[in-house]
CSV table of C-alpha atoms in Angstrom, one decimal:
chain,number,residue,atom,x,y,z
A,1,VAL,CA,61.2,18.0,24.7
A,2,LEU,CA,59.4,21.3,25.2
A,3,ALA,CA,62.3,22.7,27.3
A,4,GLU,CA,64.7,21.9,24.5
A,5,LEU,CA,62.5,23.5,21.9
A,6,GLU,CA,62.3,26.7,23.9
A,7,GLY,CA,66.1,26.7,24.7
A,8,VAL,CA,65.4,26.2,28.4
A,9,GLU,CA,67.9,24.3,30.5
A,10,ALA,CA,66.4,21.0,31.8
A,11,LEU,CA,67.9,19.0,34.6
A,12,GLU,CA,67.0,15.4,35.1
A,13,ILE,CA,67.3,14.2,38.7
A,14,PRO,CA,67.0,10.4,39.1
A,15,PHE,CA,64.6,9.0,41.7
A,16,GLY,CA,66.2,7.7,44.9
A,17,ASP,CA,66.1,4.0,45.9
A,18,GLY,CA,62.6,2.5,45.7
A,19,PHE,CA,61.5,5.5,43.5
A,20,ARG,CA,61.5,7.9,46.4
A,21,LEU,CA,61.9,11.7,45.9
A,22,PRO,CA,65.6,12.5,45.5
A,23,ALA,CA,67.1,15.1,47.8
A,24,GLY,CA,68.5,17.1,44.9
A,25,LEU,CA,65.1,18.1,43.7
A,26,ALA,CA,64.6,20.6,46.4
A,27,THR,CA,68.0,22.2,46.1
A,28,ALA,CA,68.2,22.4,42.2
A,29,GLY,CA,67.0,26.1,42.2
A,30,ALA,CA,64.7,25.4,39.3
A,31,ALA,CA,62.0,27.8,38.1
A,32,LEU,CA,59.8,24.8,37.5
A,33,THR,CA,60.1,21.4,39.3
A,34,MET,CA,58.1,18.6,37.8
A,35,VAL,CA,57.0,15.4,39.6
A,36,CYS,CA,54.7,12.8,38.0
A,37,ASN,CA,52.7,11.1,40.7
A,38,PRO,CA,51.9,8.3,40.4
A,39,ASN,CA,54.9,8.0,38.2
A,40,ALA,CA,55.1,6.5,34.7
A,41,PRO,CA,56.4,4.1,33.6
A,42,SER,CA,57.4,2.8,37.1
A,43,GLY,CA,53.9,2.9,38.5
A,44,THR,CA,55.2,4.0,41.8
A,45,TRP,CA,53.6,6.6,44.2
A,46,ILE,CA,55.0,9.3,46.4
A,47,PRO,CA,53.1,10.1,49.7
A,48,ILE,CA,51.4,13.5,49.6
A,49,GLU,CA,53.2,14.7,52.7
A,50,ASP,CA,56.6,14.3,50.8
A,51,LEU,CA,55.2,16.5,48.1
A,52,ALA,CA,54.0,19.1,50.6
A,53,GLU,CA,57.5,19.1,52.1
A,54,LEU,CA,59.0,19.6,48.6
A,55,ALA,CA,56.5,22.4,47.8
A,56,GLY,CA,57.8,24.3,50.9
A,57,LYS,CA,61.5,23.9,49.7
A,58,VAL,CA,61.5,24.5,46.0
A,59,THR,CA,62.3,28.1,44.7
A,60,GLY,CA,59.7,28.1,41.9
A,61,ILE,CA,56.6,26.3,40.8
A,62,LEU,CA,56.1,22.7,41.8
A,63,LEU,CA,54.1,21.0,39.0
A,64,ILE,CA,52.6,17.7,40.0
A,65,ASP,CA,51.4,15.6,37.0
A,66,GLU,CA,48.5,13.6,38.3
A,67,ALA,CA,47.5,11.9,35.1
A,68,TYR,CA,47.3,8.5,36.9
A,69,VAL,CA,46.0,9.8,40.2
A,70,ASP,CA,42.5,8.3,39.9
A,71,PHE,CA,44.1,4.8,40.6
A,72,ALA,CA,46.2,6.0,43.5
A,73,PRO,CA,45.3,6.1,47.3
A,74,HIS,CA,45.2,9.9,47.5
A,75,ASN,CA,45.6,13.0,45.3
A,76,ALA,CA,47.4,16.3,46.1
A,77,GLY,CA,44.5,18.6,45.3
A,78,HIS,CA,44.5,20.2,48.7
A,79,LEU,CA,48.1,21.4,48.3
A,80,VAL,CA,46.9,24.0,45.9
A,81,LYS,CA,45.1,25.7,48.8
A,82,GLU,CA,48.1,25.5,51.1
A,83,PHE,CA,50.8,26.5,48.6
A,84,ASP,CA,50.7,29.3,46.0
A,85,ASN,CA,53.5,27.6,44.1
A,86,VAL,CA,51.8,24.3,43.5
A,87,MET,CA,50.2,23.4,40.1
A,88,ILE,CA,48.4,20.1,39.5
A,89,LEU,CA,47.8,18.6,36.0
A,90,ARG,CA,45.0,16.1,35.4
A,91,SER,CA,43.9,14.2,32.3
A,92,LEU,CA,40.7,12.5,31.2
A,93,SER,CA,42.8,10.0,29.3
A,94,LYS,CA,43.3,7.5,32.1
A,95,GLY,CA,40.6,7.4,34.9
A,96,TYR,CA,37.9,8.5,32.6
A,97,SER,CA,39.1,6.2,29.7
A,98,LEU,CA,38.8,9.2,27.3
A,99,ALA,CA,42.3,9.1,25.8
A,100,GLY,CA,40.9,10.0,22.3
A,101,LEU,CA,39.4,13.2,23.7
A,102,ARG,CA,42.9,14.8,24.5
A,103,PHE,CA,41.3,16.7,27.4
A,104,GLY,CA,43.3,17.8,30.4
A,105,TYR,CA,43.3,20.6,32.9
A,106,ALA,CA,45.4,22.4,35.5
A,107,ILE,CA,44.6,23.4,39.1
A,108,ALA,CA,46.5,26.3,40.7
A,109,GLN,CA,46.0,29.6,42.5
A,110,LYS,CA,44.6,32.5,40.4
A,111,ASN,CA,47.9,34.3,39.9
A,112,VAL,CA,49.6,31.1,38.6
A,113,ILE,CA,46.8,30.5,36.1
A,114,ALA,CA,47.0,34.2,35.1
A,115,GLY,CA,50.6,33.4,34.0
A,116,LEU,CA,49.4,30.6,31.8
A,117,MET,CA,46.7,32.8,30.3
A,118,LYS,CA,49.4,35.2,28.9
A,119,VAL,CA,50.6,32.5,26.5
A,120,LYS,CA,47.3,30.8,25.8
A,121,ASP,CA,46.0,30.8,22.2
A,122,SER,CA,43.0,33.1,21.5
A,123,TYR,CA,40.6,30.3,21.0
A,124,ASN,CA,39.6,27.6,23.5
A,125,VAL,CA,39.5,23.8,23.3
A,126,ASP,CA,36.9,22.5,20.8
A,127,ALA,CA,33.3,22.7,21.7
A,128,ILE,CA,32.7,19.0,21.5
A,129,ALA,CA,35.6,18.1,23.7
A,130,LEU,CA,34.4,20.7,26.3
A,131,THR,CA,30.9,19.3,26.3
A,132,LEU,CA,32.0,15.7,26.6
A,133,ALA,CA,34.6,16.4,29.3
A,134,THR,CA,32.0,18.3,31.3
A,135,ALA,CA,29.5,15.5,31.0
A,136,ALA,CA,32.1,12.9,32.0
A,137,ILE,CA,33.2,14.9,35.0
A,138,LYS,CA,29.6,15.4,36.1
A,139,ASP,CA,28.9,11.7,36.0
A,140,GLN,CA,30.9,10.6,39.0
A,141,ALA,CA,28.9,7.5,39.5
A,142,TYR,CA,30.0,6.1,36.1
A,143,PHE,CA,33.5,7.3,36.7
A,144,GLU,CA,33.7,5.5,40.0
A,145,LYS,CA,32.4,2.3,38.5
A,146,ASN,CA,35.0,2.6,35.8
A,147,ILE,CA,37.8,3.0,38.3
A,148,GLU,CA,36.5,0.1,40.4
A,149,ARG,CA,36.4,-2.1,37.3
A,150,ILE,CA,40.0,-1.2,36.4
A,151,LYS,CA,41.2,-1.7,40.0
A,152,ARG,CA,39.4,-5.1,40.1
A,153,GLN,CA,41.0,-6.2,36.9
A,154,ARG,CA,44.4,-4.9,38.1
A,155,GLN,CA,44.1,-7.0,41.2
A,156,ALA,CA,43.1,-10.1,39.2
A,157,LEU,CA,45.9,-9.7,36.7
A,158,THR,CA,48.4,-9.1,39.4
A,159,GLU,CA,47.5,-12.4,41.1
A,160,GLN,CA,47.5,-14.3,37.8
A,161,LEU,CA,50.9,-12.9,36.9
A,162,ARG,CA,52.3,-13.8,40.3
A,163,THR,CA,51.0,-17.4,39.9
A,164,LEU,CA,52.8,-17.5,36.5
A,165,GLY,CA,56.1,-16.6,38.3
A,166,PHE,CA,56.3,-12.8,37.7
A,167,ASP,CA,57.3,-10.4,40.4
A,168,VAL,CA,54.6,-7.8,40.5
A,169,SER,CA,54.6,-4.9,43.0
A,170,ASP,CA,51.3,-3.3,43.9
A,171,SER,CA,50.3,-0.8,41.2
A,172,HIS,CA,48.9,2.7,41.8
A,173,THR,CA,48.1,3.3,38.1
A,174,ASN,CA,46.1,1.6,35.3
A,175,PHE,CA,49.2,-0.5,34.3
A,176,ILE,CA,51.3,-3.1,36.0
A,177,GLN,CA,55.1,-3.7,35.9
A,178,ALA,CA,55.8,-7.4,35.9
A,179,ARG,CA,59.4,-8.6,36.4
A,180,ALA,CA,60.2,-11.8,34.6
A,181,ARG,CA,62.3,-13.9,37.0
A,182,ALA,CA,64.2,-15.5,34.2
A,183,GLY,CA,65.3,-12.1,33.0
A,184,SER,CA,63.6,-12.6,29.7
A,185,ALA,CA,61.4,-9.5,29.6
A,186,ALA,CA,62.5,-8.4,26.1
A,187,ALA,CA,61.9,-11.9,24.7
A,188,ILE,CA,58.5,-12.2,26.3
A,189,HIS,CA,57.6,-8.8,24.8
A,190,GLN,CA,58.6,-9.9,21.3
A,191,GLN,CA,56.6,-13.1,21.5
A,192,LEU,CA,53.5,-11.2,22.7
A,193,VAL,CA,53.9,-8.8,19.7
A,194,GLN,CA,54.0,-11.9,17.4
A,195,ARG,CA,50.6,-12.8,18.9
A,196,ASN,CA,49.3,-9.2,18.3
A,197,ILE,CA,49.3,-8.5,22.0
A,198,TYR,CA,51.0,-5.1,22.7
A,199,VAL,CA,52.6,-4.5,26.1
A,200,ARG,CA,55.6,-2.2,26.6
A,201,HIS,CA,59.2,-3.0,27.3
A,202,TYR,CA,61.6,-0.2,28.3
A,203,ASP,CA,65.3,-0.8,27.7
A,204,ILE,CA,66.2,1.5,30.6
A,205,PRO,CA,67.8,0.8,34.0
A,206,GLY,CA,65.4,-0.5,36.6
A,207,LEU,CA,62.8,-1.5,33.9
A,208,ARG,CA,64.6,-3.7,31.3
A,209,ASP,CA,63.8,-6.9,33.3
A,210,LYS,CA,60.1,-6.0,33.3
A,211,ILE,CA,57.1,-5.7,30.9
A,212,ARG,CA,54.5,-3.0,31.4
A,213,ILE,CA,50.9,-4.1,30.9
A,214,SER,CA,48.0,-1.7,30.7
A,215,ILE,CA,44.9,-3.1,32.4
A,216,GLY,CA,42.5,-4.1,29.7
A,217,THR,CA,39.0,-5.6,29.8
A,218,GLU,CA,38.5,-9.0,31.4
A,219,GLU,CA,38.6,-10.7,27.9
A,220,GLN,CA,41.8,-8.9,27.0
A,221,ASN,CA,43.5,-9.8,30.3
A,222,ASP,CA,42.4,-13.5,29.9
A,223,ARG,CA,43.9,-13.6,26.4
A,224,LEU,CA,47.2,-12.1,27.7
A,225,ILE,CA,47.4,-14.7,30.5
A,226,ALA,CA,46.7,-17.5,28.1
A,227,ALA,CA,49.5,-16.2,25.7
A,228,LEU,CA,52.0,-15.9,28.6
A,229,ARG,CA,51.2,-19.5,29.7
A,230,GLU,CA,52.1,-20.7,26.2
A,231,ILE,CA,55.2,-18.6,26.0
A,232,LEU,CA,56.6,-19.6,29.4
B,1,VAL,CA,51.3,37.4,19.3
B,2,LEU,CA,53.2,34.2,18.8
B,3,ALA,CA,56.3,36.0,17.4
B,4,GLU,CA,56.3,38.2,20.5
B,5,LEU,CA,56.0,35.2,22.8
B,6,GLU,CA,59.0,33.5,21.1
B,7,GLY,CA,61.1,36.7,21.0
B,8,VAL,CA,61.0,36.8,17.2
B,9,GLU,CA,61.1,40.1,15.3
B,10,ALA,CA,57.8,40.7,13.5
B,11,LEU,CA,57.5,43.3,10.8
B,12,GLU,CA,54.0,44.6,9.9
B,13,ILE,CA,53.8,45.9,6.3
B,14,PRO,CA,50.6,47.7,5.5
B,15,PHE,CA,48.6,46.8,2.4
B,16,GLY,CA,48.9,49.1,-0.6
B,17,ASP,CA,46.0,51.2,-2.0
B,18,GLY,CA,42.9,49.1,-2.5
B,19,PHE,CA,44.3,46.3,-0.3
B,20,ARG,CA,46.9,45.2,-2.9
B,21,LEU,CA,50.1,43.4,-1.9
B,22,PRO,CA,52.7,46.0,-0.8
B,23,ALA,CA,56.0,46.1,-2.6
B,24,GLY,CA,57.9,45.9,0.7
B,25,LEU,CA,56.7,42.4,1.4
B,26,ALA,CA,59.0,40.8,-1.2
B,27,THR,CA,62.1,42.8,0.0
B,28,ALA,CA,61.8,42.5,3.7
B,29,GLY,CA,64.1,39.5,3.9
B,30,ALA,CA,61.8,37.6,6.3
B,31,ALA,CA,62.2,34.0,7.2
B,32,LEU,CA,58.4,33.7,7.1
B,33,THR,CA,56.1,36.0,5.1
B,34,MET,CA,52.4,35.7,6.0
B,35,VAL,CA,49.5,36.8,3.7
B,36,CYS,CA,45.9,36.2,4.6
B,37,ASN,CA,43.8,35.6,1.4
B,38,PRO,CA,41.0,36.5,1.4
B,39,ASN,CA,42.0,39.0,4.0
B,40,ALA,CA,40.2,39.6,7.3
B,41,PRO,CA,38.7,41.9,8.4
B,42,SER,CA,38.9,43.8,5.1
B,43,GLY,CA,37.2,40.9,3.1
B,44,THR,CA,39.5,41.8,0.1
B,45,TRP,CA,41.2,39.3,-2.2
B,46,ILE,CA,44.6,39.1,-3.9
B,47,PRO,CA,44.8,37.4,-7.3
B,48,ILE,CA,46.7,34.1,-7.2
B,49,GLU,CA,49.2,35.3,-9.9
B,50,ASP,CA,50.3,38.1,-7.5
B,51,LEU,CA,50.9,35.5,-4.8
B,52,ALA,CA,52.9,33.3,-7.3
B,53,GLU,CA,55.1,36.3,-8.1
B,54,LEU,CA,55.6,37.0,-4.4
B,55,ALA,CA,56.5,33.3,-3.8
B,56,GLY,CA,59.3,33.6,-6.3
B,57,LYS,CA,60.7,36.8,-4.6
B,58,VAL,CA,60.6,36.1,-0.9
B,59,THR,CA,63.7,34.7,0.8
B,60,GLY,CA,61.9,32.3,3.1
B,61,ILE,CA,58.6,30.6,3.5
B,62,LEU,CA,55.4,32.2,2.1
B,63,LEU,CA,52.5,31.3,4.3
B,64,ILE,CA,49.1,31.9,2.8
B,65,ASP,CA,46.3,31.7,5.3
B,66,GLU,CA,43.3,30.6,3.3
B,67,ALA,CA,40.8,30.4,6.1
B,68,TYR,CA,38.2,32.2,4.0
B,69,VAL,CA,39.1,30.8,0.6
B,70,ASP,CA,36.0,28.7,0.2
B,71,PHE,CA,34.1,31.9,-0.5
B,72,ALA,CA,36.7,33.3,-2.9
B,73,PRO,CA,36.9,32.9,-6.8
B,74,HIS,CA,40.1,30.7,-6.6
B,75,ASN,CA,42.5,29.2,-4.1
B,76,ALA,CA,46.3,29.0,-4.2
B,77,GLY,CA,46.5,25.2,-3.8
B,78,HIS,CA,48.5,24.6,-7.0
B,79,LEU,CA,51.3,27.0,-5.8
B,80,VAL,CA,52.4,24.2,-3.4
B,81,LYS,CA,53.4,22.1,-6.4
B,82,GLU,CA,55.2,24.9,-8.2
B,83,PHE,CA,57.0,26.4,-5.1
B,84,ASP,CA,58.9,24.5,-2.4
B,85,ASN,CA,58.6,27.6,-0.1
B,86,VAL,CA,54.8,27.9,-0.1
B,87,MET,CA,52.6,26.7,2.7
B,88,ILE,CA,48.9,27.0,2.8
B,89,LEU,CA,46.7,27.0,5.9
B,90,ARG,CA,43.0,26.0,5.8
B,91,SER,CA,40.3,25.8,8.4
B,92,LEU,CA,37.0,24.0,8.8
B,93,SER,CA,35.7,26.9,10.8
B,94,LYS,CA,34.4,29.0,7.9
B,95,GLY,CA,33.4,27.1,4.7
B,96,TYR,CA,32.4,24.0,6.6
B,97,SER,CA,30.6,26.0,9.4
B,98,LEU,CA,32.5,23.9,12.0
B,99,ALA,CA,34.1,26.7,14.1
B,100,GLY,CA,33.5,24.7,17.3
B,101,LEU,CA,35.6,21.9,16.0
B,102,ARG,CA,38.9,24.0,15.9
B,103,PHE,CA,40.2,21.9,13.1
B,104,GLY,CA,42.7,23.2,10.6
B,105,TYR,CA,45.4,21.8,8.3
B,106,ALA,CA,48.5,22.9,6.4
B,107,ILE,CA,49.5,22.0,2.8
B,108,ALA,CA,53.2,22.2,1.8
B,109,GLN,CA,55.9,20.1,0.2
B,110,LYS,CA,57.3,17.2,2.4
B,111,ASN,CA,60.5,18.9,3.6
B,112,VAL,CA,58.5,21.9,4.9
B,113,ILE,CA,56.0,19.7,6.7
B,114,ALA,CA,59.0,17.7,8.2
B,115,GLY,CA,60.2,21.0,9.7
B,116,LEU,CA,56.8,21.4,11.5
B,117,MET,CA,56.9,17.8,12.7
B,118,LYS,CA,60.0,18.6,14.7
B,119,VAL,CA,58.0,20.8,17.0
B,120,LYS,CA,54.8,18.9,17.0
B,121,ASP,CA,53.4,17.5,20.3
B,122,SER,CA,53.7,13.7,20.6
B,123,TYR,CA,49.9,13.2,20.5
B,124,ASN,CA,47.6,14.1,17.6
B,125,VAL,CA,44.4,16.1,17.4
B,126,ASP,CA,41.5,14.4,19.3
B,127,ALA,CA,39.9,11.4,17.7
B,128,ILE,CA,36.4,12.9,17.5
B,129,ALA,CA,37.7,16.0,15.8
B,130,LEU,CA,39.6,13.9,13.3
B,131,THR,CA,36.6,11.7,12.6
B,132,LEU,CA,34.2,14.6,12.1
B,133,ALA,CA,36.7,16.6,10.0
B,134,THR,CA,37.2,13.6,7.8
B,135,ALA,CA,33.5,13.1,7.4
B,136,ALA,CA,33.0,16.8,6.6
B,137,ILE,CA,35.7,16.9,4.0
B,138,LYS,CA,34.4,13.7,2.3
B,139,ASP,CA,30.9,15.1,2.0
B,140,GLN,CA,31.7,17.7,-0.7
B,141,ALA,CA,28.0,17.7,-1.9
B,142,TYR,CA,26.9,19.1,1.5
B,143,PHE,CA,29.9,21.4,1.7
B,144,GLU,CA,29.1,22.9,-1.7
B,145,LYS,CA,25.4,23.4,-0.8
B,146,ASN,CA,26.6,25.1,2.4
B,147,ILE,CA,28.9,27.5,0.4
B,148,GLU,CA,26.1,28.2,-2.1
B,149,ARG,CA,23.7,29.0,0.8
B,150,ILE,CA,26.1,31.4,2.3
B,151,LYS,CA,27.0,33.1,-1.0
B,152,ARG,CA,23.2,33.4,-1.8
B,153,GLN,CA,22.6,35.1,1.6
B,154,ARG,CA,25.7,37.2,1.1
B,155,GLN,CA,24.3,38.5,-2.2
B,156,ALA,CA,20.8,39.2,-0.7
B,157,LEU,CA,22.3,40.9,2.3
B,158,THR,CA,24.6,43.0,0.1
B,159,GLU,CA,21.7,44.2,-2.0
B,160,GLN,CA,19.5,45.0,1.1
B,161,LEU,CA,22.3,46.9,2.7
B,162,ARG,CA,22.9,49.0,-0.4
B,163,THR,CA,19.1,49.8,-0.6
B,164,LEU,CA,19.4,51.0,3.0
B,165,GLY,CA,22.2,53.4,1.9
B,166,PHE,CA,25.3,51.5,2.9
B,167,ASP,CA,28.4,51.3,0.6
B,168,VAL,CA,29.1,47.6,0.3
B,169,SER,CA,31.9,46.3,-1.8
B,170,ASP,CA,31.7,42.7,-3.2
B,171,SER,CA,32.8,40.2,-0.5
B,172,HIS,CA,35.1,37.2,-1.0
B,173,THR,CA,34.4,35.9,2.5
B,174,ASN,CA,31.5,34.9,4.7
B,175,PHE,CA,31.3,38.4,6.0
B,176,ILE,CA,30.5,41.9,4.6
B,177,GLN,CA,32.0,45.3,5.3
B,178,ALA,CA,29.2,47.9,5.1
B,179,ARG,CA,30.2,51.6,5.1
B,180,ALA,CA,27.7,53.8,6.8
B,181,ARG,CA,27.5,57.0,4.6
B,182,ALA,CA,26.6,59.1,7.6
B,183,GLY,CA,29.9,58.0,9.2
B,184,SER,CA,28.0,56.6,12.1
B,185,ALA,CA,29.3,53.0,12.1
B,186,ALA,CA,30.2,53.0,15.8
B,187,ALA,CA,26.8,54.3,16.8
B,188,ILE,CA,25.0,51.8,14.6
B,189,HIS,CA,27.2,49.0,16.1
B,190,GLN,CA,26.2,50.1,19.6
B,191,GLN,CA,22.5,50.2,18.8
B,192,LEU,CA,22.6,46.7,17.3
B,193,VAL,CA,24.3,45.4,20.5
B,194,GLN,CA,21.4,46.9,22.5
B,195,ARG,CA,19.1,44.7,20.3
B,196,ASN,CA,21.3,41.7,21.0
B,197,ILE,CA,22.6,41.7,17.4
B,198,TYR,CA,26.3,41.3,17.4
B,199,VAL,CA,28.3,42.6,14.4
B,200,ARG,CA,31.9,43.9,14.6
B,201,HIS,CA,33.2,47.4,14.5
B,202,TYR,CA,37.0,48.0,14.2
B,203,ASP,CA,38.3,51.3,15.4
B,204,ILE,CA,41.3,51.2,12.9
B,205,PRO,CA,42.2,53.2,9.8
B,206,GLY,CA,40.2,52.1,6.7
B,207,LEU,CA,37.6,50.3,8.8
B,208,ARG,CA,36.2,52.7,11.5
B,209,ASP,CA,33.5,54.0,9.1
B,210,LYS,CA,32.3,50.4,8.5
B,211,ILE,CA,30.5,47.6,10.3
B,212,ARG,CA,31.5,43.9,9.6
B,213,ILE,CA,28.6,41.5,9.4
B,214,SER,CA,29.0,37.7,9.3
B,215,ILE,CA,26.5,36.1,7.0
B,216,GLY,CA,23.9,34.4,9.1
B,217,THR,CA,20.8,32.3,8.2
B,218,GLU,CA,18.0,34.0,6.2
B,219,GLU,CA,16.1,34.6,9.5
B,220,GLN,CA,19.1,36.2,11.2
B,221,ASN,CA,19.8,38.4,8.2
B,222,ASP,CA,16.1,39.5,8.0
B,223,ARG,CA,16.3,40.4,11.7
B,224,LEU,CA,19.4,42.5,11.1
B,225,ILE,CA,17.9,44.4,8.2
B,226,ALA,CA,14.7,45.1,10.2
B,227,ALA,CA,16.8,46.4,13.1
B,228,LEU,CA,18.9,48.6,10.8
B,229,ARG,CA,15.7,50.1,9.3
B,230,GLU,CA,14.6,51.0,12.8
B,231,ILE,CA,18.0,52.5,13.7
B,232,LEU,CA,18.3,54.5,10.5
């Protein structure tokens, strides 16, 4: 969307089989190569060594969007030290459960950040968001408890959905993709909406036979499972 | 700054004598004509009927930045009903004393706002800023008390500065321009900085013989006057 607004050519290169990095990404000659890892909405994850290899091949900046990384096995933070063309984006909306705060940040070497500063507005993020984000990042004990809680619920929900007959691959994010064996994902989505339960259904290749479920609280997940039992 | 970033031609048309609207503004043929009213850093104010006349003459949008309008005799709000090419910007940083919140808004007819929505980010302002801004705007009694407090301090500070020998014209904002008769504005500014009192000095035509003072609390204003007495 932003590239279109700025009149910049944007090239979309589809994932390879099993949501692996496509070979075309390294040879596209882009000024900016973007990879979302873990990826949304697929929930899949690219090993960091594949990203390191890509960083060495691309001609411009490799931007790794790590919005969901707090739920993944590893992050790519150390690549910023090894590569002067890697920039990492993080968000407090997922792992810190602070979506309402709209607070994110970038990690890159000084000269890359200096490029961003050229087009930054004069004023900074609001004082309350800065204070809350700082407090949240400092309280790693609470953060880790939050992540563990979400991972535990993710595991429980995955097992319950499998028992109900869904194909669920292991998630590296705070959401699950559940494939309805009967191929009725759109219908299930509609019937959940009628019960005021909001999951996502994407009518795009590779996803139209699945529903995407954000991990809720234990009560919310129980309500979802009860509703799915009724529907099925 | 933004025009330069976007590769858009920007034309600066200086104010006329006494900070009146210059004739060239109406005939420039601009897609967007911007007027800050009250103006910063001059603190001067254009009568609303002059803005109405300009709105009828310009070829594109007339954007009136009313960041300081809460301290002025009138605002241009009703022009949005009369003219489909008028857009007004407001801020909670001045009249509501919520500079840390970074919350502003625009007022215009629906089709103009629709144009802005085309380039708006997917996500909205953060939830805390929205909640606080809503609460602040709803509490008009507190807001009016705040404005009266600042205006009262502005009047007191204006009189004290005149007694000290400064030329001070009546302000329509939350700051004062004080002309040092001895022509020593830069020196006074430096000596205030040494006392950890921060006012502004602009080394630009029409302002280099003045210091700009934001209206503080009664205690802050008293400290400033005491320091100026020492310096002079």
